[in-house]
Amino acid sequence: MLTRLFVRLTPLRGVWLALLPAAALLLLLLAPVARLAWEGFAGSLASTDGLSLWQPWQDNYLRWRVIWSLAQAVITCVLALGLGLPLAWVLARFEFAGRVLVLRLLMLPFVVPSLVAALGVLALWGPRGVLSGALGIHLQDSPWLLLYGNLFFNLCLVVRAGVDALAQVNARQVAAARSLGATPWRAFWRVEWPAIAPWLVSSLCLVFLYCFSGFGLALVLGGQRYATVEVEIYTLVAYELQLGQASVLALWTLGLTGGVALAYAALEKRLAAPLRSVPIPRVRPQGAPQWLALVLALAVLFGICALPIIAIFIKAISALWTGATGLFDAETLAALWNTLRFSALALLMATLLGVLHALAAQASVAWRAAAFLPFVVSPVTVAFGLLLLYPSWTASLPLLLAAYAVLAYPFVAKALSAGLDSLPVHLGQAARTLGASPWRCFWRVTLPLLRPALRRGMAFAAATALGEFAVTLFLSRPEWATLTTLIYQRLGRPGQANLDAAMVLACVLMTLALLVFLLIEWPVPERGAPRLPRRVSGQTSHPPITQHA
């Protein structure tokens, strides 16, 4: 490939490209985790009050937190698989008007900040929710509130993975099974399921990681009884100053998420192998059962993935109608400005780190796998480790922005790595034979072809920076409050007016996230590939080469 050729031409080029991302991972991720581990080990050895590495399993309260954190993540995975697989099958096998729009909207909940998602669930099923008020019930102080929030946030991952996996099923194998007398169900179980199972397990690993390490949803929806380990770590640090106990909990969560992340990376490597198959053609629903399945699938997607977003808009419009929201007060405008500038600066840093990481990863499989590190360590663990490692820099804006960037840049790195893997080899070779230098070849040929992947990665990175909550709570100053922290502050104040103000702020933050979503999924018209550079000798340039999908 072009970039591998670029790296081979200068053996030390990959090392220099990886230098800045490696320094960021070392100083802002690995070193804080090591400091956290030292705090836990040293605290357990020097403790005189019974602190040990096994305390989370010896203390009834902490053991419940760990078990519930595992249980809610596993239950969410089971529910996501049970609902997501039928939904994916319907979307993959049936052709209907609006199918492309439904597939694009599937990723909408994933770019909504977790704190906004939590408020959407409250607006729907809370004490004064849209549905709970109409039905006379609510899920407050119950585990179902958090489980519903987890499904809203993660169901799209399973459905999208299922749709992509079902597109890889070989139509000839299914047709052969049917011709030999297999029923549709038996053909699915014996032919389709073995092909799609690795894709679904891979997506379920991500769901488990997001649910187990989630902070915003558990903080707002879990309550005192159903809070997770991440919330408990924040409580121990922010309110009880039990740093040793919090470190031990963080080490256990890091070990659990690390094991799941290794399984996910192994599955991703297996799925990276190209598959050659004849896809099963989609058909229009025939008969009442198929139309009923389609309607039910769309209804489930609407009820889980769309209703919380609609409920936020309804609550925000109702609050604006009353006029008691404080939308344009100085505190809100300052939080909006902080959110925009912090996200923009973090996005620039994340883009630089992601581009350098992706280019260096073309020469090293291990370095490619290093992009998973910020996904393994939860934001609470990162923020807590930074707090311990750099106490004098706790209220430093560069440290805050650097933490934002490190948590966001893997989206850019992974998107660009996939784009580099799919680049046509002949374009780079043709540019080199026409006399282009490696740098000019990258700037004029590679980068224009990578614009869709770069835009997608930057959009996900921007959404991550917009909704970052845990790092801001640990490392920010009061005057650096963002929309997420201001929403949390309003929720902590008594009175319906503060709840209404939180809903309006959540609507503003969600609007920003929707703009990012448009950047991700808005279709881009196909363009021809960039023209190759002229020969150095001055001969005419090669005719444009069009890029085919």
XYZ file of C-alpha atoms in Angstrom:
549
model
C 0.000 0.000 0.000
C 0.976 3.591 -0.451
C 1.596 4.323 3.195
C 3.525 1.098 3.748
C 5.701 2.036 0.788
C 6.153 5.446 2.406
C 7.262 3.796 5.644
C 9.608 1.340 3.932
C 11.349 4.141 2.036
C 12.447 5.660 5.338
C 12.730 2.978 8.051
C 12.697 5.462 10.919
C 9.668 7.328 9.546
C 7.200 5.093 11.405
C 9.040 5.674 14.673
C 8.874 9.445 14.262
C 5.204 9.282 13.320
C 4.399 7.252 16.426
C 6.401 9.455 18.784
C 3.686 11.974 19.652
C 0.802 9.456 20.061
C 3.097 7.187 22.097
C 4.004 10.073 24.398
C 0.319 10.941 24.824
C -0.609 7.340 25.671
C 2.333 6.996 28.047
C 1.877 10.264 29.941
C -1.916 10.476 29.923
C -2.990 6.833 30.057
C -0.338 4.290 31.020
C 1.452 6.394 33.637
C -1.817 7.360 35.421
C -2.865 3.691 35.446
C 0.531 2.722 36.883
C 0.183 5.438 39.533
C -3.265 4.130 40.331
C -1.915 0.590 40.659
C 0.844 1.792 42.985
C -1.704 3.622 45.115
C -3.761 0.463 45.433
C -0.843 -1.894 46.169
C 0.991 0.503 48.477
C -2.201 1.404 50.278
C -3.068 -2.242 50.886
C 0.442 -3.042 52.175
C 0.710 -0.039 54.482
C -2.907 -0.010 55.612
C -3.759 -0.367 59.273
C -7.529 -0.254 58.827
C -7.965 -3.466 56.829
C -7.549 -2.143 53.276
C -6.503 -4.919 50.892
C -6.687 -5.775 47.219
C -9.483 -8.235 48.024
C -11.622 -5.698 49.833
C -14.180 -5.369 46.981
C -15.016 -9.052 47.548
C -14.798 -8.973 51.350
C -17.008 -5.938 51.966
C -20.725 -6.618 51.418
C -21.437 -3.119 50.121
C -18.569 -3.059 47.632
C -19.252 -6.647 46.563
C -22.812 -5.653 45.700
C -21.523 -2.753 43.606
C -19.194 -5.012 41.632
C -21.772 -7.788 41.176
C -24.457 -5.332 40.103
C -22.074 -3.651 37.667
C -21.346 -7.016 36.078
C -24.995 -8.078 36.194
C -26.408 -4.966 34.523
C -23.794 -5.210 31.759
C -24.535 -8.907 31.150
C -28.314 -8.377 31.275
C -28.001 -5.536 28.787
C -25.982 -7.787 26.454
C -28.650 -10.503 26.655
C -31.470 -8.029 26.003
C -29.533 -6.362 23.178
C -28.920 -9.729 21.511
C -32.511 -10.886 21.984
C -33.906 -7.688 20.474
C -31.089 -6.774 18.104
C -30.793 -10.039 16.172
C -34.443 -10.133 14.968
C -34.286 -6.411 14.175
C -31.082 -6.890 12.195
C -32.542 -9.828 10.280
C -35.600 -7.812 9.256
C -33.497 -4.826 8.152
C -31.054 -7.061 6.271
C -33.574 -9.237 4.447
C -36.479 -6.894 3.630
C -36.497 -3.994 1.183
C -38.893 -1.171 2.057
C -39.264 2.550 1.617
C -37.061 4.460 4.060
C -34.704 1.546 4.772
C -31.586 3.624 4.061
C -32.851 6.380 6.377
C -33.498 3.853 9.157
C -29.960 2.489 8.816
C -28.528 6.001 9.004
C -30.598 6.897 12.062
C -29.479 3.714 13.830
C -26.286 5.384 15.039
C -28.085 8.475 16.328
C -28.297 7.294 19.981
C -24.581 6.462 19.944
C -23.535 10.061 19.316
C -25.883 11.469 21.965
C -23.898 12.271 25.157
C -24.552 9.760 27.915
C -25.819 12.427 30.307
C -28.336 13.588 27.684
C -29.384 9.977 27.132
C -29.989 9.652 30.884
C -32.173 12.756 30.884
C -34.078 11.396 27.902
C -34.877 8.243 29.860
C -35.974 10.349 32.850
C -38.124 12.523 30.601
C -39.823 9.356 29.377
C -40.064 7.114 32.444
C -39.154 9.357 35.398
C -41.547 10.575 38.099
C -43.004 13.183 35.711
C -42.121 11.498 32.460
C -44.125 11.658 29.261
C -45.109 7.972 29.292
C -45.030 7.458 33.050
C -47.378 10.409 33.542
C -49.791 9.086 30.912
C -49.706 5.497 32.234
C -49.524 6.368 35.922
C -46.276 4.431 36.479
C -42.583 5.263 36.600
C -39.362 3.317 36.940
C -37.590 5.611 39.402
C -35.479 3.765 42.021
C -35.682 0.532 40.033
C -33.012 -1.293 38.006
C -35.132 -1.111 34.849
C -34.420 2.585 34.425
C -30.688 1.954 33.995
C -31.264 -1.126 31.829
C -33.534 0.844 29.508
C -30.906 3.575 29.307
C -28.254 1.000 28.448
C -30.448 -0.402 25.684
C -31.111 3.048 24.268
C -27.392 3.739 24.132
C -26.150 0.349 22.862
C -28.879 -1.476 20.922
C -27.801 0.272 17.724
C -24.362 -1.370 17.940
C -25.820 -4.884 17.887
C -28.350 -4.095 15.162
C -25.768 -2.453 12.916
C -23.316 -5.310 13.428
C -26.075 -7.824 12.694
C -27.070 -6.068 9.470
C -23.446 -5.962 8.298
C -22.910 -9.612 9.270
C -26.047 -10.862 7.507
C -24.850 -9.117 4.353
C -21.819 -11.471 4.432
C -23.899 -14.669 4.484
C -23.417 -16.719 1.315
C -26.685 -17.003 -0.600
C -25.495 -20.201 -2.316
C -25.069 -22.017 0.988
C -28.513 -20.964 2.187
C -30.066 -21.997 -1.138
C -28.308 -25.372 -0.948
C -29.616 -25.951 2.568
C -33.153 -25.064 1.515
C -32.960 -27.322 -1.557
C -31.959 -30.218 0.707
C -35.153 -29.783 2.714
C -34.059 -27.533 5.578
C -36.732 -25.295 7.035
C -36.066 -21.532 7.141
C -35.310 -21.766 10.855
C -32.941 -24.731 10.417
C -31.185 -22.992 7.525
C -30.689 -19.934 9.711
C -29.389 -21.939 12.653
C -27.017 -24.168 10.653
C -25.828 -21.736 7.955
C -26.468 -18.088 8.850
C -25.840 -18.191 12.591
C -22.264 -19.593 12.412
C -21.388 -16.839 9.916
C -22.799 -13.948 11.928
C -21.969 -15.117 15.467
C -18.431 -13.599 15.545
C -19.816 -10.217 14.444
C -22.485 -10.278 17.140
C -20.093 -11.404 19.871
C -17.732 -8.602 18.855
C -20.499 -6.017 19.182
C -21.598 -7.526 22.514
C -18.058 -7.082 23.841
C -18.375 -3.384 23.078
C -21.804 -3.255 24.713
C -20.395 -4.886 27.839
C -17.501 -2.405 27.975
C -19.772 0.614 27.546
C -22.260 -0.623 30.165
C -19.692 -1.742 32.745
C -17.558 1.407 32.356
C -20.441 3.801 31.806
C -20.603 6.778 34.137
C -23.219 9.325 33.091
C -26.105 6.867 32.723
C -25.336 5.069 35.982
C -24.850 8.331 37.895
C -28.247 9.721 36.925
C -30.354 6.581 36.485
C -28.848 4.167 39.004
C -29.771 6.036 42.157
C -28.180 5.117 45.472
C -28.945 1.397 45.302
C -28.224 0.647 41.648
C -25.133 2.774 41.113
C -22.216 0.995 39.439
C -18.539 0.681 40.351
C -17.631 3.757 38.307
C -20.053 5.885 40.319
C -18.711 4.380 43.541
C -15.127 5.309 42.551
C -16.234 8.891 41.901
C -18.060 9.023 45.245
C -15.042 7.682 47.146
C -12.749 10.281 45.580
C -14.978 13.359 45.431
C -16.945 13.029 48.674
C -15.177 10.597 51.030
C -11.505 11.116 50.024
C -10.921 7.339 50.239
C -8.211 7.245 47.575
C -6.827 3.817 48.526
C -10.216 2.122 48.402
C -11.049 3.861 45.127
C -7.716 2.715 43.658
C -8.428 -0.917 44.529
C -11.842 -0.719 42.879
C -10.344 0.936 39.809
C -7.754 -1.850 39.501
C -10.439 -4.534 39.551
C -12.525 -2.756 36.942
C -9.431 -2.276 34.787
C -8.672 -5.990 34.941
C -12.219 -6.957 34.003
C -12.492 -4.513 31.112
C -9.005 -5.445 29.908
C -9.999 -9.101 29.568
C -13.112 -8.227 27.588
C -11.140 -5.808 25.408
C -8.618 -8.546 24.563
C -11.477 -10.787 23.433
C -12.857 -7.956 21.325
C -9.469 -7.301 19.701
C -9.085 -11.001 18.878
C -12.504 -11.076 17.236
C -11.735 -7.893 15.292
C -8.583 -9.514 13.931
C -10.590 -12.550 12.831
C -13.235 -10.405 11.171
C -10.581 -8.399 9.327
C -10.050 -11.316 6.931
C -11.813 -10.601 3.626
C -14.817 -12.749 2.812
C -15.978 -13.669 -0.661
C -19.667 -14.454 -0.807
C -22.787 -13.895 -2.819
C -25.118 -11.835 -0.603
C -28.733 -12.826 -0.166
C -30.882 -10.350 -2.142
C -33.386 -8.305 -0.180
C -37.083 -8.750 -1.008
C -40.192 -6.745 -0.314
C -42.324 -8.179 2.500
C -44.913 -10.637 1.252
C -48.023 -11.434 3.217
C -49.289 -10.366 6.615
C -46.628 -12.164 8.764
C -43.703 -10.453 7.018
C -45.353 -7.029 7.087
C -46.176 -7.549 10.770
C -42.527 -8.452 11.478
C -41.382 -5.279 9.723
C -43.867 -3.081 11.596
C -42.929 -4.627 14.946
C -39.214 -4.165 14.233
C -39.662 -0.502 13.385
C -41.899 -0.035 16.439
C -39.259 -1.542 18.752
C -36.550 0.678 17.267
C -38.785 3.706 17.663
C -39.708 2.834 21.257
C -36.154 2.231 22.440
C -33.993 4.500 20.282
C -36.238 7.432 19.352
C -38.705 8.016 22.201
C -36.139 9.292 24.759
C -34.893 11.864 22.239
C -38.441 12.964 21.447
C -39.227 13.161 25.183
C -36.336 15.594 25.716
C -37.645 17.850 22.967
C -41.154 17.723 24.460
C -39.900 18.588 27.955
C -37.631 21.346 26.639
C -40.403 22.948 24.562
C -42.738 22.785 27.566
C -40.100 24.456 29.768
C -39.425 27.148 27.168
C -43.145 27.793 26.922
C -43.282 28.606 30.641
C -40.270 30.932 30.254
C -38.529 29.893 33.498
C -35.409 28.240 32.100
C -32.507 30.693 32.335
C -31.387 29.666 28.864
C -29.637 32.949 28.120
C -28.186 33.714 31.539
C -24.448 34.255 32.003
C -23.858 30.810 33.517
C -25.435 28.990 30.577
C -23.705 31.074 27.929
C -20.348 30.571 29.655
C -20.936 26.790 29.756
C -21.881 26.782 26.075
C -18.751 28.716 25.172
C -16.579 26.355 27.243
C -18.161 23.338 25.587
C -17.573 24.661 22.083
C -14.005 25.828 22.583
C -12.907 22.805 24.616
C -14.404 20.447 22.040
C -12.849 22.318 19.109
C -9.375 22.398 20.658
C -9.607 18.764 21.727
C -10.758 17.801 18.230
C -7.706 19.456 16.661
C -5.403 17.602 19.046
C -7.276 14.312 18.557
C -7.102 14.641 14.775
C -3.343 15.184 14.851
C -2.816 12.226 17.182
C -5.179 10.015 15.182
C -3.555 10.757 11.817
C -0.058 10.111 13.167
C -1.191 6.920 14.921
C -2.903 5.563 11.790
C 0.102 6.253 9.557
C 2.512 4.632 12.006
C 0.169 1.647 12.478
C 0.599 0.652 8.843
C 4.060 -0.647 9.729
C 3.216 -2.290 13.071
C 0.377 -4.593 14.115
C 1.161 -4.006 17.794
C 0.908 -0.256 17.341
C -2.424 -0.716 15.574
C -3.689 -2.626 18.613
C -2.521 0.229 20.872
C -5.441 2.293 19.578
C -7.679 0.131 21.787
C -6.016 1.330 25.001
C -8.244 4.398 25.568
C -11.297 2.127 25.096
C -10.072 -0.280 27.793
C -9.528 2.331 30.517
C -12.713 4.069 31.606
C -12.825 7.897 31.735
C -13.276 7.761 35.514
C -10.103 5.681 35.872
C -8.199 8.014 33.531
C -9.321 11.109 35.423
C -8.594 9.554 38.826
C -5.121 8.455 37.677
C -4.331 11.928 36.339
C -5.512 13.415 39.611
C -3.039 11.226 41.528
C -0.137 11.559 39.097
C -0.278 15.297 38.413
C -1.785 16.923 41.531
C -0.275 20.326 40.736
C -1.782 20.224 37.226
C -5.275 19.221 38.322
C -6.811 22.611 37.482
C -4.755 23.027 34.318
C -6.534 23.625 31.023
C -3.821 21.888 28.923
C -4.183 18.720 31.028
C -7.978 18.816 30.680
C -7.819 19.241 26.899
C -5.117 16.592 26.569
C -7.313 14.119 28.469
C -10.211 14.955 26.137
C -7.973 14.346 23.110
C -6.575 11.022 24.337
C -10.081 9.660 24.945
C -11.305 10.851 21.530
C -8.423 10.259 19.130
C -8.836 6.440 18.779
C -11.947 7.095 16.666
C -9.823 9.041 14.180
C -7.013 6.473 14.258
C -9.284 3.484 13.673
C -11.258 5.182 10.902
C -8.091 6.224 9.076
C -6.486 2.794 9.534
C -9.483 1.166 7.885
C -9.362 3.754 5.096
C -5.655 3.173 4.497
C -6.223 -0.590 4.326
C -8.787 -0.141 1.550
C -6.789 2.251 -0.638
C -6.092 0.999 -4.192
C -2.437 0.063 -4.543
C -2.120 1.167 -8.163
C -2.796 4.837 -7.386
C 0.244 5.192 -5.173
C 2.386 3.206 -7.563
C 1.321 5.353 -10.498
C 2.033 8.553 -8.567
C 5.491 7.321 -7.587
C 6.358 6.307 -11.164
C 5.391 9.812 -12.318
C 8.026 11.297 -10.028
C 6.002 12.336 -6.980
C 7.814 12.381 -3.662
C 6.353 10.336 -0.770
C 5.086 13.528 0.907
C 3.509 14.876 -2.306
C 2.015 11.471 -3.004
C 0.418 11.449 0.441
C -0.837 15.040 0.186
C -2.207 14.858 -3.376
C -3.407 11.234 -3.605
C -3.792 9.547 -0.226
C -5.313 12.353 1.825
C -8.107 13.245 -0.647
C -9.123 9.583 -0.776
C -9.145 9.424 3.016
C -11.437 12.426 3.493
C -14.626 10.356 4.123
C -12.849 8.194 6.710
C -11.208 11.244 8.291
C -14.531 13.069 8.464
C -16.226 10.087 10.097
C -13.469 9.663 12.661
C -13.407 13.383 13.471
C -17.179 13.424 13.878
C -17.126 10.592 16.428
C -14.201 12.271 18.197
C -16.145 15.554 18.326
C -19.177 13.766 19.764
C -16.950 12.204 22.437
C -15.468 15.584 23.377
C -18.890 17.259 23.456
C -20.311 14.724 25.869
C -17.248 14.122 28.068
C -18.367 14.238 31.667
C -16.150 12.243 34.051
C -12.868 13.960 33.169
C -14.499 17.379 33.543
C -15.832 16.540 37.011
C -12.369 15.464 38.219
C -10.065 17.995 36.535
C -12.077 21.128 35.792
C -12.322 24.436 37.615
C -15.740 25.900 38.511
C -15.310 28.611 35.872
C -14.657 25.903 33.250
C -18.095 24.332 33.629
C -19.374 22.783 30.403
C -22.934 21.961 29.416
C -22.597 18.450 30.853
C -21.417 19.650 34.261
C -24.011 22.431 34.305
C -26.760 19.905 33.558
C -25.539 17.764 36.454
C -25.479 20.790 38.762
C -29.052 21.708 37.826
C -30.179 18.141 38.488
C -28.649 18.320 41.961
C -30.638 21.424 42.887
C -34.180 21.039 44.242
C -37.243 22.309 42.443
C -39.027 21.739 39.150
C -37.468 24.878 37.666
C -33.990 23.363 37.887
C -35.199 20.123 36.312
C -36.760 22.102 33.458
C -33.527 24.045 33.005
C -31.583 20.768 32.860
C -33.921 19.493 30.142
C -33.439 22.637 28.078
C -29.664 22.419 28.429
C -29.818 18.754 27.471
C -31.771 19.722 24.370
C -29.081 22.255 23.446
C -26.314 19.700 23.937
C -28.251 17.106 21.960
C -28.684 19.589 19.112
C -24.918 19.976 18.979
C -24.587 16.185 18.933
C -27.140 15.980 16.109
C -25.037 18.361 14.047
C -22.116 16.014 14.576
C -24.360 13.124 13.542
C -25.149 14.897 10.287
C -21.423 15.160 9.630
C -21.121 11.410 10.180
C -24.037 10.103 8.160
C -24.783 12.841 5.620
C -24.223 11.290 2.183
C -21.312 12.694 0.207
C -21.557 12.720 -3.607
C -19.054 10.467 -5.318
C -16.126 12.260 -6.849
C -13.332 11.120 -9.025
C -9.975 10.405 -7.485
C -7.508 13.278 -7.443
C -5.357 13.794 -10.476
C -1.913 12.333 -10.327
C 0.989 14.806 -10.353
C 2.784 15.731 -13.548
C 6.067 14.153 -14.430
C 9.113 15.991 -13.221
C 10.339 16.226 -16.820
C 7.378 18.401 -17.703
C 5.359 15.899 -19.749
C 1.607 16.004 -19.607
C -0.102 14.545 -16.574
C -1.787 11.187 -16.452
C -5.529 11.349 -17.143
C -7.787 11.367 -14.077
C -8.566 7.971 -12.573
C -12.084 7.592 -11.281
C -12.699 5.806 -8.009
C -15.361 3.102 -8.067
C -17.359 2.080 -5.039
